[in-house]
Short mmCIF file of C-alpha atoms and ligand atoms in Angstrom, two decimals:
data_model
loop_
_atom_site.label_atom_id
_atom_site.label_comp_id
_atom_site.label_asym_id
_atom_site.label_seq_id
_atom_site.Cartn_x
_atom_site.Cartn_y
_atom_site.Cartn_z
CA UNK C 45 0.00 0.00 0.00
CA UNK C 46 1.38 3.57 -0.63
CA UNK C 47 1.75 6.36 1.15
CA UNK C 48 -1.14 8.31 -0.43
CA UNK C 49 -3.63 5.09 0.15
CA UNK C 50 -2.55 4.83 4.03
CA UNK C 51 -3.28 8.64 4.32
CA UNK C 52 -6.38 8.02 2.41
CA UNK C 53 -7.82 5.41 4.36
CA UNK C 54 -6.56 7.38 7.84
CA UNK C 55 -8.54 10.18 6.12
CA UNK C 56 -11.34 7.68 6.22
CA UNK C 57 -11.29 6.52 9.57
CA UNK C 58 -11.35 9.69 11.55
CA UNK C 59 -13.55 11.51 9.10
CA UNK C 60 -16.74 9.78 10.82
CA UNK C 61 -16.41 6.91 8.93
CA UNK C 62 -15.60 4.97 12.42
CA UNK C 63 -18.04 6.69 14.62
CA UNK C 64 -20.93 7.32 12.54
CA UNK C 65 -22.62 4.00 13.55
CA UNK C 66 -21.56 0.50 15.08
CA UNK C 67 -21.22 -2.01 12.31
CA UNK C 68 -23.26 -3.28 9.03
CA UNK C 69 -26.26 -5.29 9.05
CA UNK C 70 -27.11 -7.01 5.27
CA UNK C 71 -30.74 -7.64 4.78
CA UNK C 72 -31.53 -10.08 1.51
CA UNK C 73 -34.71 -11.02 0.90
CA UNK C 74 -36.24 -14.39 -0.61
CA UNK C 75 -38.28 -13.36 -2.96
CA UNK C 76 -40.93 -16.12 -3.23
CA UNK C 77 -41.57 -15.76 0.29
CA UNK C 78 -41.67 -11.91 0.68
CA UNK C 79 -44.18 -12.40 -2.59
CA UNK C 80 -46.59 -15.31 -1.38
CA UNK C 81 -50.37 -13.88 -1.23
CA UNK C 82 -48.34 -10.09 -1.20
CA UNK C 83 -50.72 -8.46 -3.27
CA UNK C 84 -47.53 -5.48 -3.64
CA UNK C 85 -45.88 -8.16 -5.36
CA UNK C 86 -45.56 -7.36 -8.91
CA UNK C 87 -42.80 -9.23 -10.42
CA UNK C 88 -44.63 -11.79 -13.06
CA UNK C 89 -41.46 -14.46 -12.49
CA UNK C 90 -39.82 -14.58 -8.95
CA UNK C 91 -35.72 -15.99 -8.64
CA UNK C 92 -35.23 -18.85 -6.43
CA UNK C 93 -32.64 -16.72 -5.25
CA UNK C 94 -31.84 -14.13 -2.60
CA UNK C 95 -31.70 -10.64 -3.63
CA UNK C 96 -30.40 -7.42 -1.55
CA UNK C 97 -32.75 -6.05 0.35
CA UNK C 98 -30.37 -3.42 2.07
CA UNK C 99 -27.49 -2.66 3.97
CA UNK C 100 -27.99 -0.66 7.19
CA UNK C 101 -25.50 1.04 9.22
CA UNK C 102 -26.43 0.07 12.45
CA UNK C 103 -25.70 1.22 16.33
CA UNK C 104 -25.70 -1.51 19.08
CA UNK C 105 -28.10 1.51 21.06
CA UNK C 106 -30.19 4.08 19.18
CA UNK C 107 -30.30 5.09 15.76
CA UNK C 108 -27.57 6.36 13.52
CA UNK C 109 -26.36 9.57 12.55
CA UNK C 110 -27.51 10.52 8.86
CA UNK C 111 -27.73 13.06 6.41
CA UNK C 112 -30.41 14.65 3.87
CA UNK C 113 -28.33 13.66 0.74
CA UNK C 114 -31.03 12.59 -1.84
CA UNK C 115 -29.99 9.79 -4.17
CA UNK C 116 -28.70 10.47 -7.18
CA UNK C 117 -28.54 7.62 -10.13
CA UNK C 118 -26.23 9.08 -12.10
CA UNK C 119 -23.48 8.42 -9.65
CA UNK C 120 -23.82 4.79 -9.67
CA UNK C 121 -25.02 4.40 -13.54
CA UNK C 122 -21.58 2.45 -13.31
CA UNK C 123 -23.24 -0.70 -11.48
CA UNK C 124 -26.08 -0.83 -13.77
CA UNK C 125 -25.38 0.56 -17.63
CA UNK C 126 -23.00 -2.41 -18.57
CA UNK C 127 -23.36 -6.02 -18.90
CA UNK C 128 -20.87 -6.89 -15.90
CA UNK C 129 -22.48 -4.79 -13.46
CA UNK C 130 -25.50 -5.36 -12.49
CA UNK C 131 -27.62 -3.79 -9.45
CA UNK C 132 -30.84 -4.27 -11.57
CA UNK C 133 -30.08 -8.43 -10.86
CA UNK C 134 -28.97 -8.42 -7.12
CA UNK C 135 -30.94 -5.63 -6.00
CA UNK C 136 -34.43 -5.48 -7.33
CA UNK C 137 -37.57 -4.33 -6.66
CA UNK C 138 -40.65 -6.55 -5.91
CA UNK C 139 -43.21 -3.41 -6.20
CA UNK C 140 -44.38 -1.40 -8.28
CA UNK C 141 -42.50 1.68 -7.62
CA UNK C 142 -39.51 0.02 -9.30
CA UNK C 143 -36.19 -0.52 -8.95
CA UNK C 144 -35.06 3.19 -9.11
CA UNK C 145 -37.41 3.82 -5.75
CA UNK C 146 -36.09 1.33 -3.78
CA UNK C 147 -32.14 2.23 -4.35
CA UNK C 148 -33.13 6.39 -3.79
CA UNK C 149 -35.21 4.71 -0.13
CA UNK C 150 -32.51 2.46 0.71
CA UNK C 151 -29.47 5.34 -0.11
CA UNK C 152 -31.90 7.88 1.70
CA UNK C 153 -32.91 5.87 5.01
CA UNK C 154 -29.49 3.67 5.06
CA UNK C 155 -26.81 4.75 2.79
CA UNK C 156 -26.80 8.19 4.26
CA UNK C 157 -26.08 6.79 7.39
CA UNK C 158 -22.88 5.16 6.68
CA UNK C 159 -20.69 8.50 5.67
CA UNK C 160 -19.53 6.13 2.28
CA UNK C 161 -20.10 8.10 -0.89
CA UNK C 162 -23.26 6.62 -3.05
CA UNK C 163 -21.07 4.37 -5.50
CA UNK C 164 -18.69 3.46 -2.92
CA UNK C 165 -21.76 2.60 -0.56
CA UNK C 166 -23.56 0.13 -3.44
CA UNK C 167 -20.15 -1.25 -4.35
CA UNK C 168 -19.81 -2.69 -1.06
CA UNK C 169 -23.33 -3.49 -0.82
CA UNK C 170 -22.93 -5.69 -3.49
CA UNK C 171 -19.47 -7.04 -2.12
CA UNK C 172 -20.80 -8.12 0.95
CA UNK C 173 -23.63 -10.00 -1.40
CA UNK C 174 -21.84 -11.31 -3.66
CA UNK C 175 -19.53 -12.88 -1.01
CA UNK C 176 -21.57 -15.57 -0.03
CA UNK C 177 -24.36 -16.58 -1.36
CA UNK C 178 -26.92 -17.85 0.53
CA UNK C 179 -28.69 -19.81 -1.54
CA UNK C 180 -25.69 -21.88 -2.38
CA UNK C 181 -25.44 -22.63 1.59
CA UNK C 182 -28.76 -23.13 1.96
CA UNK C 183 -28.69 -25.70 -0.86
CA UNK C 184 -25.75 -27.00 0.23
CA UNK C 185 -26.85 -28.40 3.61
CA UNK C 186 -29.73 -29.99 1.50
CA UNK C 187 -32.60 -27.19 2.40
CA UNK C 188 -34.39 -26.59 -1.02
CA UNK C 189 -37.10 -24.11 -1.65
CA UNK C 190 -40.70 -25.92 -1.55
CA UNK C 191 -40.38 -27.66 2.03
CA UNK C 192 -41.00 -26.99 5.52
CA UNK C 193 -37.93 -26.96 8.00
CA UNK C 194 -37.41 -26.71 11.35
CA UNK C 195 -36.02 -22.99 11.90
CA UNK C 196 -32.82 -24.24 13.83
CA UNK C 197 -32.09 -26.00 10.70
CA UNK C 198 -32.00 -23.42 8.51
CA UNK C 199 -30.16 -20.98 11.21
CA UNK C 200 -27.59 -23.44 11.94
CA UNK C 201 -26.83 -24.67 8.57
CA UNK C 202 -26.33 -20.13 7.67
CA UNK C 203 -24.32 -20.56 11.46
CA UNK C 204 -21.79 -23.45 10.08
CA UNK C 205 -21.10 -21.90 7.22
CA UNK C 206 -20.68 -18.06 8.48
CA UNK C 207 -19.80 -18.88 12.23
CA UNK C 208 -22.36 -16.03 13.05
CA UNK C 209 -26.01 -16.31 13.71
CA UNK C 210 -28.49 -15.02 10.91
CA UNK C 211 -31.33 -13.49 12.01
CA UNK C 212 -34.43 -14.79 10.47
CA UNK C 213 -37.50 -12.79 9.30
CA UNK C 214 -40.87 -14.61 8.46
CA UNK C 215 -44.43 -13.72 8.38
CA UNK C 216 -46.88 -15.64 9.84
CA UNK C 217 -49.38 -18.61 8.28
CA UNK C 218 -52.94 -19.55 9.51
CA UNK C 219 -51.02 -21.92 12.01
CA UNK C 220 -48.91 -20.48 15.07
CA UNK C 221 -46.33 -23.06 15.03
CA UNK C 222 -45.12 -22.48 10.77
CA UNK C 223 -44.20 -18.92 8.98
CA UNK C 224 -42.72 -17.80 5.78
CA UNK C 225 -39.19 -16.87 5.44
CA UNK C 226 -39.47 -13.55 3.41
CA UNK C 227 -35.39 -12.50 4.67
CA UNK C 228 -32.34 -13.22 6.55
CA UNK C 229 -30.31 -10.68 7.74
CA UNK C 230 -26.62 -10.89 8.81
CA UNK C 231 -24.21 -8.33 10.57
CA UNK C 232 -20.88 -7.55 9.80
CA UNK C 233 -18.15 -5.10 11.80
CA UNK C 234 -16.87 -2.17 10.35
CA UNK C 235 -13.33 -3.24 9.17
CA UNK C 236 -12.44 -2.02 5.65
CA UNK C 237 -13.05 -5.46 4.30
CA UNK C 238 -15.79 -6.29 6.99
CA UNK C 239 -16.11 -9.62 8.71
CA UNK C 240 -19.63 -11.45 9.86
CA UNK C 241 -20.44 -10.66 13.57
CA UNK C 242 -23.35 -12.04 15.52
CA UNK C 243 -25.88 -9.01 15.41
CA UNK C 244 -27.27 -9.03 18.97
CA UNK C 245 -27.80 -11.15 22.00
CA UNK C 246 -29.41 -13.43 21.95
CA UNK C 247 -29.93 -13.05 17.78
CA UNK C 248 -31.65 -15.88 16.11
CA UNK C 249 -34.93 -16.68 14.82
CA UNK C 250 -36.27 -13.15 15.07
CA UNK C 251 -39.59 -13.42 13.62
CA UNK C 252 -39.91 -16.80 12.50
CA UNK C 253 -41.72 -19.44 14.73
CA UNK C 254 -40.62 -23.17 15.30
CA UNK C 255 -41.00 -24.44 11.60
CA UNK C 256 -40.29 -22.47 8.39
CA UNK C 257 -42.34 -23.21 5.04
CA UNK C 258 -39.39 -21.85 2.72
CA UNK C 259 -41.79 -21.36 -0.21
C1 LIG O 673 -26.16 -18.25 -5.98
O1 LIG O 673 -26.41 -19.62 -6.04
C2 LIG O 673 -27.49 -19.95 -6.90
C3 LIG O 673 -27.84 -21.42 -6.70
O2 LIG O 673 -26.70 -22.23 -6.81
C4 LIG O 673 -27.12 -19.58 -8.32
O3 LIG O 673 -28.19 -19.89 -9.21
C5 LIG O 673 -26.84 -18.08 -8.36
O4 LIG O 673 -26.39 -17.68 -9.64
C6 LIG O 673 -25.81 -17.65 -7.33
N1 LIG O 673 -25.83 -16.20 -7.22
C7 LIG O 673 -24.74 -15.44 -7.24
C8 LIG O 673 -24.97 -13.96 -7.10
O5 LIG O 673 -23.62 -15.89 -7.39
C1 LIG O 674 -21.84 -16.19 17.52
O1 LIG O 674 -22.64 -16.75 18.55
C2 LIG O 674 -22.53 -18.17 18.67
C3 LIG O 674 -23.42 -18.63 19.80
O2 LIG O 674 -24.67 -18.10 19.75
C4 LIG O 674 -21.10 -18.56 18.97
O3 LIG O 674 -20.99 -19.97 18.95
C5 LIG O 674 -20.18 -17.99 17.89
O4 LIG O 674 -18.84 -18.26 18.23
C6 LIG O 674 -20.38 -16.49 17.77
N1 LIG O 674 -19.56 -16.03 16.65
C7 LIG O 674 -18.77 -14.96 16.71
C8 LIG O 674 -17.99 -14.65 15.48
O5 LIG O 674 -18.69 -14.27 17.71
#
């Protein structure tokens, strides 16, 4: 690394970058679950694969500092004008409002949070994606999409692979003991390239109850 880089990245650090919030949290939804009976749902073919919902800067207490900087596509046209880039893919919208929308919410309510500049902060949005891929680990310890699984199964099979915890989001069915996973979420510390932490104590199954249709 050169001199200019080191200064650049000490810039970095002490320019908020480190106290601004307490570490990442990456939300991916699975889209056939968020979709099931969603009447939002618009999207007339759903992947069987997760998709970025968003990454949050996120505080261990409170909320985190942010500013009013609207989003502005222009500066990351990069990540989805050519062939090799492609935010359109990882990061879609389900609704109506369309993909634009979501990236100008998700910049607004998150990415302002997390002092990175607006390509920088998709970039490593889609880093921390594209890293591992949890439908490939999901897949890999034999759960498939159109079965019911015990939640522990699916957490620690995310758990063995990770070594963190992934919180798991469902909504609920007509019966108590069964929801739909419609997201897992995983947390990551604020290193430059950022490593998996467990979000909370005690993290876990969040939302979901005892079994998990993973529609
Ligand atoms: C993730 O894994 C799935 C299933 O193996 C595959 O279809 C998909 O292309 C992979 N996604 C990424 C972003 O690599
Ligand atoms: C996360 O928590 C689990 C126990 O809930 C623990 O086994 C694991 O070591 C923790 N991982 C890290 C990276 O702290």
């Amino acid at each position: 690394m050169n001199y200019l880089s080191v200064l650049f990245l000490v810039f970095l650090f002490f320019h908020g970058y480190a106290q601004a919030f307490d570490y990442w949290k990456i939300s991916q939804f699975w889209p056939r679950g968020l979709c099931h009976r969603n009447p939002l749902c618009v999207k007339p073919k759903l992947l069987e694969e997760f998709t970025i919902h968003g990454l949050w800067p996120s505080n261990w207490k409170g909320p985190p500092s942010c500013t009013q900087q609207k989003f502005n596509p222009s500066l990351v046209r990069f990540l989805f004008l050519n062939n090799n880039a492609h935010l359109q893919q990882v990061w879609p919208s389900y609704y109506a409002n369309g993909d634009v929308k979501f990236w100008a919410y998700e910049w607004e309510k998150h990415g302002t949070c997390s002092n990175l500049q607006q390509f920088d902060f998709f970039t490593l949005s889609i880093d921390i994606y594209e890293r591992n891929n949890l439908t490939d680990i999901l897949k890999n310890a034999g759960i498939v999409n159109g079965k019911t699984y015990n939640t522990n199964i699916i957490s620690l099979a995310i758990g063995r692979a990770l070594h963190v915890e992934p919180q798991l989001i469902c909504k609920s069915t007509s019966k108590s003991t069964v929801s739909i996973l419609t997201e897992i979420r995983i947390c990551l510390d604020k290193s430059r390239i950022p490593q998996y932490i467990n979000c909370s104590l005690p993290s876990g199954r969040a939302t979901c109850a005892n079994s998990i249709d993973f529609i």
